[in-house]
XYZ file of C-alpha atoms in Angstrom:
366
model
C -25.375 8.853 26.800
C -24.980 11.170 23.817
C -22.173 10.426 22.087
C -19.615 13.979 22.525
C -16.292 13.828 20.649
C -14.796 16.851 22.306
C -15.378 14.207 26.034
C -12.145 13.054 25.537
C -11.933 10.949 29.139
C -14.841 8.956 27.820
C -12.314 7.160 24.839
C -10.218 4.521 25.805
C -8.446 1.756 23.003
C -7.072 1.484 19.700
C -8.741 0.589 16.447
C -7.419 -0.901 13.326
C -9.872 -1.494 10.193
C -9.296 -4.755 8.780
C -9.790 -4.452 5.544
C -11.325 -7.748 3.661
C -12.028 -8.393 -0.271
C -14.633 -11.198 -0.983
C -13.302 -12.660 2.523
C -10.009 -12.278 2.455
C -7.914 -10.210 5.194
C -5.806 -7.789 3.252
C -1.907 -7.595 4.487
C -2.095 -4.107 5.181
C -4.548 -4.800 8.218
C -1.534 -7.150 9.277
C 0.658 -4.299 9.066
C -1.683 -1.630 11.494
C -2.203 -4.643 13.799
C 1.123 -4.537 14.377
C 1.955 -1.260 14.838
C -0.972 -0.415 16.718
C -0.028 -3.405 18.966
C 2.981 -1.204 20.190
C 0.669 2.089 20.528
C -1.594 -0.082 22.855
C 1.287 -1.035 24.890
C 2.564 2.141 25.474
C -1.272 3.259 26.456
C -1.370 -0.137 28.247
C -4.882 -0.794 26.237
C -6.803 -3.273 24.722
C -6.324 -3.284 21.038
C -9.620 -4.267 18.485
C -9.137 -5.056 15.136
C -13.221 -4.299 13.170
C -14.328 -6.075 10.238
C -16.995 -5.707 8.401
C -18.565 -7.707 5.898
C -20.326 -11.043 5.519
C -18.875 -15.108 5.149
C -15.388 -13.942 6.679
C -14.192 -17.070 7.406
C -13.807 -17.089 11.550
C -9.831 -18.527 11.025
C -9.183 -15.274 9.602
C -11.003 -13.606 12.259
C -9.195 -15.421 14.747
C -5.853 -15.038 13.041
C -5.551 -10.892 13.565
C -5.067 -12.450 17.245
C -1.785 -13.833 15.745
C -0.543 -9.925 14.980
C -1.673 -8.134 17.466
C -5.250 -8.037 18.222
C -6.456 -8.710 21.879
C -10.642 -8.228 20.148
C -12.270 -8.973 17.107
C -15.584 -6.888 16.253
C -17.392 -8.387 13.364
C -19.991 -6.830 11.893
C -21.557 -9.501 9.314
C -24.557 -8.129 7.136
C -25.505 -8.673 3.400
C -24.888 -4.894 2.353
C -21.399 -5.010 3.583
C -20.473 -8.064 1.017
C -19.479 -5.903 -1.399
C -17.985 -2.143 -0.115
C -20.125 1.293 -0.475
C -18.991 4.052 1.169
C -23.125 4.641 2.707
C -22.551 1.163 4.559
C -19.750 0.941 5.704
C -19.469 4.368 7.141
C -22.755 3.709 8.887
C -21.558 0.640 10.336
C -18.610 2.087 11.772
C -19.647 4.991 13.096
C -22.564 3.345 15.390
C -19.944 0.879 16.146
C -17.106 3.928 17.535
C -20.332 6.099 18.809
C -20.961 3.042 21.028
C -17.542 1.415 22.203
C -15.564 4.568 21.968
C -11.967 4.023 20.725
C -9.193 6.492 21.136
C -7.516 5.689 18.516
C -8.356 4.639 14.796
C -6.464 3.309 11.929
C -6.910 2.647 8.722
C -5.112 1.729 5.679
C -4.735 4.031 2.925
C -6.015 2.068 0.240
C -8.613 3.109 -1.918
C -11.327 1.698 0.166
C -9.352 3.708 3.392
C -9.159 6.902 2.062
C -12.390 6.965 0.892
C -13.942 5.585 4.368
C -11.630 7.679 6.822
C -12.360 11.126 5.732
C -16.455 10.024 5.606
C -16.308 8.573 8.995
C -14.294 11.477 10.314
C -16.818 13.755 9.612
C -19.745 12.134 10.811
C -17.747 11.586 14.076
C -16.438 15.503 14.221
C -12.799 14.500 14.413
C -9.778 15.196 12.945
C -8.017 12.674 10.266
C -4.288 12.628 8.998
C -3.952 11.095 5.909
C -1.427 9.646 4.208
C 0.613 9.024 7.769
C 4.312 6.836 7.874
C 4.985 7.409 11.267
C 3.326 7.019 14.682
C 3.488 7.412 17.958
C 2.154 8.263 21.433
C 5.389 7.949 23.835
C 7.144 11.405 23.971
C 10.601 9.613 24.128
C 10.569 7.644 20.933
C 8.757 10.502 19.046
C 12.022 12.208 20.187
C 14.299 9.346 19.312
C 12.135 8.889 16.024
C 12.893 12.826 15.479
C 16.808 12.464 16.443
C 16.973 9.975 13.687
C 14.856 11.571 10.760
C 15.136 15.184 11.660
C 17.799 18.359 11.154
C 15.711 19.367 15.155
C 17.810 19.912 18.023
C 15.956 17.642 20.131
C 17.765 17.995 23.338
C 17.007 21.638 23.161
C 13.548 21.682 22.125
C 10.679 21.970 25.039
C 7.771 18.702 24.460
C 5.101 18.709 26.033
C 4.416 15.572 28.112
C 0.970 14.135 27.028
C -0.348 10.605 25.338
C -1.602 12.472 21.797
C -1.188 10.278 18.766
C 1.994 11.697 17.142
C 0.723 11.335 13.339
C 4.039 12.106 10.583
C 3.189 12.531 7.076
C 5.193 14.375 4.086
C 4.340 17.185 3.107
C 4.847 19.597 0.405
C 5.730 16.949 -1.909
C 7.881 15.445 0.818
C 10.302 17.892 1.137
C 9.447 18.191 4.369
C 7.887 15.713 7.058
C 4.555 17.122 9.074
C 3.672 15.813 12.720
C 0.077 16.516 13.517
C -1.772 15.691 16.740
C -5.782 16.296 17.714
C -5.529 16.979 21.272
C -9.357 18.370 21.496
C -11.371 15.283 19.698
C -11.432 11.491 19.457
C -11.045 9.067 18.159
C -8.201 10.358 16.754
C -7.946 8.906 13.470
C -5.244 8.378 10.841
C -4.984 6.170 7.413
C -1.547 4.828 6.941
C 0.473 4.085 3.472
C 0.616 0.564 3.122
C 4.288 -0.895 3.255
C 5.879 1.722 5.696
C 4.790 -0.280 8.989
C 6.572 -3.453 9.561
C 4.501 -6.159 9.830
C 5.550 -8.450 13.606
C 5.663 -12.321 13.227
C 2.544 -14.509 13.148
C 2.090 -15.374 16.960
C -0.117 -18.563 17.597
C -0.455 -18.029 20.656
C -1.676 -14.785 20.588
C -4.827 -15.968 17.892
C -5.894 -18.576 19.898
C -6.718 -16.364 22.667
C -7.805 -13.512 20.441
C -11.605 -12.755 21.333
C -13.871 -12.719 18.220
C -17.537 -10.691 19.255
C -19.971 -10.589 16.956
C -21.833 -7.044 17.143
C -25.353 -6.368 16.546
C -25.633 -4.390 12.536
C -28.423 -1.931 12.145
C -28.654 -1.542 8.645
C -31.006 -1.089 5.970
C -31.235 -0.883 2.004
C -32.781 2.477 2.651
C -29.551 4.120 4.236
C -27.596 3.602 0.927
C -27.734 6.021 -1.558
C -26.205 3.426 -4.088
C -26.669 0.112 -4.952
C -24.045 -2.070 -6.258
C -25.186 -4.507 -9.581
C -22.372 -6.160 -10.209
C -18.942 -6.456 -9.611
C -15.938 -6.064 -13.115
C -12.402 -6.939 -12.237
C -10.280 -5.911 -14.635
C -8.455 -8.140 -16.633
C -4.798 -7.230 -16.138
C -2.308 -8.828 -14.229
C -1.406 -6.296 -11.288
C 2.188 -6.582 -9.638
C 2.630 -6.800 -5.934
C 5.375 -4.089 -5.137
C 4.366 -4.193 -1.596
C 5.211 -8.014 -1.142
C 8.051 -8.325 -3.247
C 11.603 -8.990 -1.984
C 13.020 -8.022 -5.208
C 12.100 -5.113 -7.078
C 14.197 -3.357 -10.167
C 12.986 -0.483 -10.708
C 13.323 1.981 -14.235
C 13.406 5.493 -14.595
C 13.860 8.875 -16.739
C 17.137 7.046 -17.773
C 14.976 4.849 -20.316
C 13.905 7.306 -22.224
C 16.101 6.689 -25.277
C 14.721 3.588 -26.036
C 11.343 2.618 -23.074
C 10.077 -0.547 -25.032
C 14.219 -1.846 -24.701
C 14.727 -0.552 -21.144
C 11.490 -1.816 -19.629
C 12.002 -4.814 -21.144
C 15.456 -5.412 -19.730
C 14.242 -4.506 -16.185
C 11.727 -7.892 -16.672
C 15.379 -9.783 -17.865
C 16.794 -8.562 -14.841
C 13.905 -8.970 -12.448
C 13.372 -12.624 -13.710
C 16.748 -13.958 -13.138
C 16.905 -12.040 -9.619
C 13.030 -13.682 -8.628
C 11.766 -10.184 -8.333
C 9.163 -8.022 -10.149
C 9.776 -4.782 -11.913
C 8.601 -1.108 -10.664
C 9.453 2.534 -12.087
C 9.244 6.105 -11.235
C 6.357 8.748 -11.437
C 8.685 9.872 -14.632
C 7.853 6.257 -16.543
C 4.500 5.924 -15.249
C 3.658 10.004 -16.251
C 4.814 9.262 -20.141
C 2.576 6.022 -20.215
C 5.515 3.284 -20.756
C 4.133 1.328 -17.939
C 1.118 1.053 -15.745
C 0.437 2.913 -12.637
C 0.271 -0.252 -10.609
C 4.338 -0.081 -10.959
C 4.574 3.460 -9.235
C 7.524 3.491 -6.276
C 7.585 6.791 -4.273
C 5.353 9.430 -2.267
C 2.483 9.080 -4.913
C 3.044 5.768 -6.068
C 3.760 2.623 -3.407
C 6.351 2.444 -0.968
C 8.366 -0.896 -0.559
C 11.057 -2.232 1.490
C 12.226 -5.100 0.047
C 15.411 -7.153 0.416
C 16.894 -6.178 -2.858
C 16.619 -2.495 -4.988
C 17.662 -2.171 -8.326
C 17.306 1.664 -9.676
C 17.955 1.349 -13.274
C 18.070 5.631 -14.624
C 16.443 6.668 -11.654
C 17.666 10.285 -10.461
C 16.598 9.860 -6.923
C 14.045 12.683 -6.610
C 12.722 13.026 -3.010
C 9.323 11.788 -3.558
C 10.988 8.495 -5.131
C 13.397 7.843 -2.199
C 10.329 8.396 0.450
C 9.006 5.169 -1.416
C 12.464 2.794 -1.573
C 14.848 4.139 0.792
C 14.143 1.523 3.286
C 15.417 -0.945 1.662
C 17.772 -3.225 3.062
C 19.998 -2.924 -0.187
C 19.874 -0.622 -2.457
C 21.875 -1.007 -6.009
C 21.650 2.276 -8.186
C 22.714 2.341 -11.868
C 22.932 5.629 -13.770
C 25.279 7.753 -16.095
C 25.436 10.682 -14.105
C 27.849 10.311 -11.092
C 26.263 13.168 -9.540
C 22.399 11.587 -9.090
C 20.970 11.820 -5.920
C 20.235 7.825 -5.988
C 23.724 7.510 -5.163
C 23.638 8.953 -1.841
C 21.165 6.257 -0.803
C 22.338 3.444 -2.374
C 24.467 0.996 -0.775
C 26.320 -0.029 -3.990
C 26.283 2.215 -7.282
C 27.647 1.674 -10.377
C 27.763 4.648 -12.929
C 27.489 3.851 -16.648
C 25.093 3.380 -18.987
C 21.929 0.691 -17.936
C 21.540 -0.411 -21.856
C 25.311 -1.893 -21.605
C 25.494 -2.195 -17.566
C 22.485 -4.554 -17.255
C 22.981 -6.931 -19.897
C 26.135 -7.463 -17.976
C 24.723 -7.826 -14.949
C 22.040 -10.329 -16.064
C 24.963 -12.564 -17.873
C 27.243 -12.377 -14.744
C 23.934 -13.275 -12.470
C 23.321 -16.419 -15.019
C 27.096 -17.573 -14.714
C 26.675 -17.264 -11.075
C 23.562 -19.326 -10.988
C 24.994 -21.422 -13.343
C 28.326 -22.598 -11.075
């Protein structure tokens, strides 16, 4: 039967790409497992987490189980070692065209939002990108929009039906954007890594998990690249994403960067954490990109937030205002940090933080 994405009775499941790097499951798959583990439940489905590659170790395999998965497709083939967009998209789509999934995930890494927008047109779907918030169940999209909205939800007609709910920002996240695709499936989405909550490791659940092995049709011929080698780059990248700590620097460094990034590392070091900045400190090239917190950068919910001179521009906060404690420092009293943060101190961060540090080191020190 000819595969027809507009047949929308013929889709049933939910997909999550588990993304793998020379073998290795990355956490974000962990992350869609687990939040497509609740979508399945409320669509009372089977849920599949797809890799592709070749040499994933079957543990691994087996180990998506432990977060959510019910099935494992693994596609193992020697062109899908190393990612190219030709392959993998192939891959995929034969794989969807013949099993049919109603819903697809991805992470929005670089290798997802350069795969979910290919795929999505080869399949004739729709794709939201960029998405922090989903859901099929018309009562908690309503109790997700009670929370997060200005809407008057008990006066607003919904529409009763199982469409993926998909919430992104948009217009530079002033404003949050739900999109559905009622007329074609799979109805796909990549989500920002860090904004899902990732469930406990469940044994149980990965030694049941079903690993199947599907067939690969796939040929040098159907690539339009080839890959020669492999560079990594030499630098040391932080993990904002992982970190329970992070102290963060803004605009509020300008008067001296070199001194005020360099106190954040003082600060992050005696806390255990790592350091991470705004689009501000990252645009005038005082620290790498890799730092970025906020809509264009990373978004993070660690246990502890330091904002050292941040301002607390929207697209910042929709990166770090999940955090389960937030501690702003900046000179104006007025900064919109302050509204989010849990405790704030105004003053100056060149004489606040070498306090802070000194008063963390006594503490440590009793």
């Amino acid at each position: 039967m000819a595969f027809d994405s507009k047949d929308t009775a013929a889709f049933k499941g939910v997909w999550v790409f588990c993304e793998q790097r020379e073998g290795v499951i990355m956490s974000t798959s962990y992350q869609l497992l687990s939040e497509g583990r609740k979508l399945a439940n409320d669509l009372g489905v089977e849920l599949c987490g797809v890799v592709l590659g070749k040499g994933v170790n079957e543990q691994f395999l087996k180990a998506l189980g432990g977060y959510g998965a019910d099935r494992v497709y693994y596609a193992e083939h020697d062109l899908l070692e190393t990612y190219t967009t030709d392959a993998y998209t192939k891959v995929l789509c034969d794989l969807i065209e013949d099993k049919k999934p109603e819903i697809f995930l991805i992470g929005a890494t670089n290798i997802g939002r350069d795969l979910g927008p290919r795929c999505a047109a080869r399949l004739h779907t729709g794709l939201t990108a960029d998405c922090t918030h989903l859901d099929v169940d018309v009562e908690k999209y309503k109790e997700f929009l009670r929370k997060s909205s200005t809407i008057d939800v008990d006066n607003t007609k919904f529409e009763e039906n199982k469409n993926l709910k998909m919430t992104r920002p948009a217009f530079g996240g002033h404003l949050m954007a739900t999109i559905i695709c009622p007329r074609f499936r799979p109805q796909m989405s990549t989500v920002r890594p860090g904004v899902m909550q990732t469930q406990a490791f469940d044994e149980a659940g990965a030694a049941k998990t079903v690993v199947e092995k599907v067939p690969v049709a796939l040929a040098a011929s159907d690539l339009k690249t080839e890959v020669l080698s492999v560079e990594k780059t030499a630098k040391q990248m932080v993990d904002l994403i992982g970190a329970d700590v992070i102290v963060s620097v803004g605009r509020g460094i300008s008067k001296d960067p070199e001194a005020g990034i360099k106190l954040a590392e003082e600060l992050a070091g005696v806390l255990g954490g790592v350091v991470g900045a705004s689009r501000a400190v990252v645009d005038a090239d005082w620290i790498d990109a890799s730092h970025q917190v906020g809509q264009t950068g990373k978004t993070v919910h660690p246990r502890l937030y330091v904002a050292l001179g941040i301002s607390g521009a929207i697209q910042h906060l929709a990166g770090m205002q999940d955090s389960e404690c937030i501690v702003a420092v900046n000179k104006s009293e007025a900064a919109p940090i302050f509204q989010a943060a849990t405790y704030g101190i105004c003053g100056d961060l060149f004489k606040v933080v070498p306090q802070l540090i000194e008063a963390i080191k006594a503490l440590k020190a009793q």
